mmCIF file of C-alpha atoms in Angstrom:
data_model
loop_
_atom_site.group_PDB
_atom_site.id
_atom_site.type_symbol
_atom_site.label_atom_id
_atom_site.label_comp_id
_atom_site.label_asym_id
_atom_site.label_seq_id
_atom_site.Cartn_x
_atom_site.Cartn_y
_atom_site.Cartn_z
ATOM 1 C CA UNK A 1 3.326 119.427 72.468
ATOM 2 C CA UNK A 2 3.509 121.671 75.570
ATOM 3 C CA UNK A 3 0.219 120.272 76.901
ATOM 4 C CA UNK A 4 -1.164 121.441 80.255
ATOM 5 C CA UNK A 5 -2.372 117.928 81.122
ATOM 6 C CA UNK A 6 -1.233 114.535 79.856
ATOM 7 C CA UNK A 7 -3.050 111.222 80.298
ATOM 8 C CA UNK A 8 -0.799 108.156 80.128
ATOM 9 C CA UNK A 9 -1.893 104.554 79.728
ATOM 10 C CA UNK A 10 0.255 101.432 80.259
ATOM 11 C CA UNK A 11 2.532 103.232 82.715
ATOM 12 C CA UNK A 12 5.595 101.251 83.786
ATOM 13 C CA UNK A 13 7.624 101.816 86.949
ATOM 14 C CA UNK A 14 10.611 102.874 84.834
ATOM 15 C CA UNK A 15 8.583 105.501 82.981
ATOM 16 C CA UNK A 16 7.023 106.831 86.203
ATOM 17 C CA UNK A 17 10.443 107.210 87.824
ATOM 18 C CA UNK A 18 11.750 108.995 84.728
ATOM 19 C CA UNK A 19 8.819 111.445 84.737
ATOM 20 C CA UNK A 20 9.358 112.208 88.425
ATOM 21 C CA UNK A 21 13.065 112.826 87.878
ATOM 22 C CA UNK A 22 12.894 114.889 84.687
ATOM 23 C CA UNK A 23 9.483 116.571 84.405
ATOM 24 C CA UNK A 24 8.803 118.064 87.848
ATOM 25 C CA UNK A 25 9.583 121.579 86.661
ATOM 26 C CA UNK A 26 7.198 121.258 83.721
ATOM 27 C CA UNK A 27 4.509 119.212 85.492
ATOM 28 C CA UNK A 28 4.617 119.921 89.241
ATOM 29 C CA UNK A 29 1.474 117.830 89.818
ATOM 30 C CA UNK A 30 1.515 114.124 89.022
ATOM 31 C CA UNK A 31 -0.785 111.200 89.763
ATOM 32 C CA UNK A 32 1.260 108.158 88.794
ATOM 33 C CA UNK A 33 0.152 104.567 89.334
ATOM 34 C CA UNK A 34 2.704 102.266 87.704
ATOM 35 C CA UNK A 35 2.055 98.558 88.060
ATOM 36 C CA UNK A 36 4.134 95.382 87.865
ATOM 37 C CA UNK A 37 2.150 94.638 84.717
ATOM 38 C CA UNK A 38 2.596 97.953 82.883
ATOM 39 C CA UNK A 39 -0.503 97.332 80.745
ATOM 40 C CA UNK A 40 -2.643 98.262 83.783
ATOM 41 C CA UNK A 41 -0.576 101.277 84.892
ATOM 42 C CA UNK A 42 -2.055 104.757 84.584
ATOM 43 C CA UNK A 43 -0.859 108.307 85.086
ATOM 44 C CA UNK A 44 -1.705 111.983 84.739
ATOM 45 C CA UNK A 45 0.773 114.843 84.459
ATOM 46 C CA UNK A 46 -0.624 118.313 85.149
ATOM 47 C CA UNK A 47 0.317 121.949 85.450
ATOM 48 C CA UNK A 48 -2.840 122.454 87.507
ATOM 49 C CA UNK A 49 -3.131 121.304 91.134
ATOM 50 C CA UNK A 50 -4.550 117.821 91.676
ATOM 51 C CA UNK A 51 -7.029 118.028 94.552
ATOM 52 C CA UNK A 52 -7.986 114.338 94.603
ATOM 53 C CA UNK A 53 -7.031 111.138 92.806
ATOM 54 C CA UNK A 54 -8.350 107.588 92.624
ATOM 55 C CA UNK A 55 -6.871 104.654 90.712
ATOM 56 C CA UNK A 56 -8.944 101.509 90.396
ATOM 57 C CA UNK A 57 -9.390 98.232 88.613
ATOM 58 C CA UNK A 58 -12.736 96.540 88.153
ATOM 59 C CA UNK A 59 -11.717 93.358 89.933
ATOM 60 C CA UNK A 60 -15.335 92.114 90.006
ATOM 61 C CA UNK A 61 -15.242 91.735 86.222
ATOM 62 C CA UNK A 62 -13.755 88.824 84.319
ATOM 63 C CA UNK A 63 -11.118 91.091 82.769
ATOM 64 C CA UNK A 64 -9.907 94.545 83.754
ATOM 65 C CA UNK A 65 -7.121 97.019 83.080
ATOM 66 C CA UNK A 66 -6.515 100.293 84.952
ATOM 67 C CA UNK A 67 -8.490 103.512 85.328
ATOM 68 C CA UNK A 68 -7.724 106.826 87.009
ATOM 69 C CA UNK A 69 -9.834 109.777 88.110
ATOM 70 C CA UNK A 70 -8.208 113.022 89.188
ATOM 71 C CA UNK A 71 -9.908 116.198 90.310
ATOM 72 C CA UNK A 72 -8.103 119.280 89.061
ATOM 73 C CA UNK A 73 -8.249 122.869 90.273
ATOM 74 C CA UNK A 74 -8.207 124.918 87.067
ATOM 75 C CA UNK A 75 -8.008 128.541 88.156
ATOM 76 C CA UNK A 76 -10.575 127.944 90.907
ATOM 77 C CA UNK A 77 -12.869 125.611 88.942
ATOM 78 C CA UNK A 78 -12.964 121.923 89.854
ATOM 79 C CA UNK A 79 -12.702 119.576 86.871
ATOM 80 C CA UNK A 80 -12.880 115.774 86.842
ATOM 81 C CA UNK A 81 -10.473 114.035 84.478
ATOM 82 C CA UNK A 82 -10.947 110.329 83.788
ATOM 83 C CA UNK A 83 -8.026 108.499 82.212
ATOM 84 C CA UNK A 84 -9.380 105.165 80.998
ATOM 85 C CA UNK A 85 -8.129 101.994 79.338
ATOM 86 C CA UNK A 86 -10.807 99.294 78.980
ATOM 87 C CA UNK A 87 -9.783 95.804 77.965
ATOM 88 C CA UNK A 88 -9.567 95.199 74.207
ATOM 89 C CA UNK A 89 -12.590 93.501 72.624
ATOM 90 C CA UNK A 90 -10.295 91.285 70.571
ATOM 91 C CA UNK A 91 -7.197 89.206 71.233
ATOM 92 C CA UNK A 92 -5.287 86.717 69.132
ATOM 93 C CA UNK A 93 -5.655 84.166 71.931
ATOM 94 C CA UNK A 94 -9.411 84.479 72.582
ATOM 95 C CA UNK A 95 -10.716 86.065 69.391
ATOM 96 C CA UNK A 96 -13.583 88.573 69.433
ATOM 97 C CA UNK A 97 -15.440 89.123 72.713
ATOM 98 C CA UNK A 98 -17.199 92.470 73.156
ATOM 99 C CA UNK A 99 -18.740 91.840 76.577
ATOM 100 C CA UNK A 100 -15.696 92.416 78.859
ATOM 101 C CA UNK A 101 -14.898 95.677 77.057
ATOM 102 C CA UNK A 102 -18.505 96.839 77.276
ATOM 103 C CA UNK A 103 -18.827 96.019 80.976
ATOM 104 C CA UNK A 104 -15.547 97.684 81.922
ATOM 105 C CA UNK A 105 -16.170 100.869 79.965
ATOM 106 C CA UNK A 106 -19.701 100.917 81.369
ATOM 107 C CA UNK A 107 -18.251 101.079 84.899
ATOM 108 C CA UNK A 108 -16.229 104.159 83.936
ATOM 109 C CA UNK A 109 -19.188 105.842 82.270
ATOM 110 C CA UNK A 110 -21.439 105.225 85.284
ATOM 111 C CA UNK A 111 -18.977 107.253 87.352
ATOM 112 C CA UNK A 112 -18.414 109.972 84.767
ATOM 113 C CA UNK A 113 -22.115 110.491 84.071
ATOM 114 C CA UNK A 114 -22.729 111.038 87.797
ATOM 115 C CA UNK A 115 -20.278 113.964 87.985
ATOM 116 C CA UNK A 116 -21.644 117.379 88.885
ATOM 117 C CA UNK A 117 -18.521 119.269 87.761
ATOM 118 C CA UNK A 118 -17.060 119.744 84.254
ATOM 119 C CA UNK A 119 -15.623 116.435 83.113
ATOM 120 C CA UNK A 120 -13.067 115.133 80.638
ATOM 121 C CA UNK A 121 -12.649 111.481 79.642
ATOM 122 C CA UNK A 122 -9.421 110.604 77.845
ATOM 123 C CA UNK A 123 -7.528 107.461 77.001
ATOM 124 C CA UNK A 124 -7.082 104.393 74.883
ATOM 125 C CA UNK A 125 -10.702 103.233 74.553
ATOM 126 C CA UNK A 126 -9.923 100.162 72.434
ATOM 127 C CA UNK A 127 -12.955 100.901 70.261
ATOM 128 C CA UNK A 128 -13.929 102.649 67.051
ATOM 129 C CA UNK A 129 -16.745 105.150 66.671
ATOM 130 C CA UNK A 130 -18.968 102.295 65.468
ATOM 131 C CA UNK A 131 -19.192 100.700 68.910
ATOM 132 C CA UNK A 132 -22.383 101.004 70.918
ATOM 133 C CA UNK A 133 -20.327 102.393 73.807
ATOM 134 C CA UNK A 134 -19.237 105.299 71.612
ATOM 135 C CA UNK A 135 -22.876 106.261 71.121
ATOM 136 C CA UNK A 136 -23.509 106.002 74.854
ATOM 137 C CA UNK A 137 -20.580 108.333 75.560
ATOM 138 C CA UNK A 138 -21.682 110.890 72.991
ATOM 139 C CA UNK A 139 -25.169 111.042 74.488
ATOM 140 C CA UNK A 140 -23.570 112.879 77.433
ATOM 141 C CA UNK A 141 -20.157 114.038 76.195
ATOM 142 C CA UNK A 142 -18.707 115.626 73.059
ATOM 143 C CA UNK A 143 -16.026 113.942 70.980
ATOM 144 C CA UNK A 144 -13.436 116.737 70.973
ATOM 145 C CA UNK A 145 -11.709 115.498 67.836
ATOM 146 C CA UNK A 146 -14.984 115.334 65.946
ATOM 147 C CA UNK A 147 -15.796 118.846 67.130
ATOM 148 C CA UNK A 148 -12.455 120.512 66.481
ATOM 149 C CA UNK A 149 -10.345 118.189 64.319
ATOM 150 C CA UNK A 150 -11.046 119.944 61.053
ATOM 151 C CA UNK A 151 -12.849 117.045 59.428
ATOM 152 C CA UNK A 152 -9.887 114.652 59.213
ATOM 153 C CA UNK A 153 -10.314 110.997 60.181
ATOM 154 C CA UNK A 154 -8.037 111.099 63.212
ATOM 155 C CA UNK A 155 -6.684 107.567 62.928
ATOM 156 C CA UNK A 156 -4.341 106.731 65.823
ATOM 157 C CA UNK A 157 -3.559 103.029 65.315
ATOM 158 C CA UNK A 158 -1.317 101.390 64.298
ATOM 159 C CA UNK A 159 1.475 103.897 63.911
ATOM 160 C CA UNK A 160 3.807 101.525 62.065
ATOM 161 C CA UNK A 161 6.161 100.910 64.993
ATOM 162 C CA UNK A 162 5.189 97.276 65.593
ATOM 163 C CA UNK A 163 2.732 96.417 62.835
ATOM 164 C CA UNK A 164 3.690 97.109 59.200
ATOM 165 C CA UNK A 165 0.332 98.663 58.316
ATOM 166 C CA UNK A 166 -0.836 102.219 57.671
ATOM 167 C CA UNK A 167 -3.042 103.873 60.271
ATOM 168 C CA UNK A 168 -6.459 102.275 59.935
ATOM 169 C CA UNK A 169 -8.631 103.099 62.980
ATOM 170 C CA UNK A 170 -9.214 105.617 65.748
ATOM 171 C CA UNK A 171 -8.903 104.066 69.212
ATOM 172 C CA UNK A 172 -7.811 107.071 71.276
ATOM 173 C CA UNK A 173 -10.179 109.855 72.281
ATOM 174 C CA UNK A 174 -10.796 112.989 74.298
ATOM 175 C CA UNK A 175 -14.408 113.583 75.350
ATOM 176 C CA UNK A 176 -15.679 116.637 77.204
ATOM 177 C CA UNK A 177 -18.840 117.605 79.041
ATOM 178 C CA UNK A 178 -20.812 120.823 78.784
ATOM 179 C CA UNK A 179 -18.768 123.780 79.959
ATOM 180 C CA UNK A 180 -15.916 122.958 77.595
ATOM 181 C CA UNK A 181 -15.532 123.792 73.929
ATOM 182 C CA UNK A 182 -12.953 122.240 71.635
ATOM 183 C CA UNK A 183 -10.864 124.799 69.771
ATOM 184 C CA UNK A 184 -8.396 122.517 68.025
ATOM 185 C CA UNK A 185 -7.678 118.781 67.908
ATOM 186 C CA UNK A 186 -5.109 116.738 66.049
ATOM 187 C CA UNK A 187 -3.273 113.439 66.058
ATOM 188 C CA UNK A 188 0.276 114.058 67.264
ATOM 189 C CA UNK A 189 2.761 112.579 64.807
ATOM 190 C CA UNK A 190 5.266 111.219 67.338
ATOM 191 C CA UNK A 191 4.705 108.685 70.093
ATOM 192 C CA UNK A 192 8.071 107.257 71.113
ATOM 193 C CA UNK A 193 7.868 103.465 71.205
ATOM 194 C CA UNK A 194 4.064 103.278 71.512
ATOM 195 C CA UNK A 195 2.072 101.591 68.757
ATOM 196 C CA UNK A 196 -0.623 104.289 69.167
ATOM 197 C CA UNK A 197 -0.354 107.962 68.311
ATOM 198 C CA UNK A 198 -1.590 110.444 70.930
ATOM 199 C CA UNK A 199 -4.462 112.876 70.521
ATOM 200 C CA UNK A 200 -3.777 116.542 71.292
ATOM 201 C CA UNK A 201 -6.562 119.066 71.871
ATOM 202 C CA UNK A 202 -6.999 122.640 73.011
ATOM 203 C CA UNK A 203 -10.207 123.381 74.896
ATOM 204 C CA UNK A 204 -11.690 126.416 76.562
ATOM 205 C CA UNK A 205 -13.387 126.025 79.944
ATOM 206 C CA UNK A 206 -16.196 128.495 80.472
ATOM 207 C CA UNK A 207 -16.845 129.735 84.030
#
């Protein structure tokens, strides 16, 4: 896709090592936080310098995955990029439970809403656009796919790799604050072994 920045969820140690060995020329700046449990690993690949980075888990909550904030220097403008992965609101073991997902995503949004610089929030949100959290996000941020996706539905899950179903829902998003404008957004049609398809967007950052 030749993206300038890539947000990666569920980053394993093997994948992180591979990126470091093979992608340094293309992405000289990396913030990689692989974990023993790859479901909580996070990473960002960037062509722009990374001035600061912070990986965290919300250990005070009953359930948590991984989250990452990086501060990028985009031609002299500081930009905050949040790469997020809140816990799913449903599991086959425990059934439907919205509260852990809501609390974890709320922690991310508290941080993002306090930013004073242009901000992007990307990731596997484990939610559809019918969730209350979606409406909270879009009170402060723009859904880039909705803005620039040409009116298509943008379904990203499942991609048919593990579940024999057609794409049914949109779980993966790019949101942007004021100062950005979405020019184009699409669901990328290849995703390796992931059961999600990635979202690709082109944005302009106004000075």
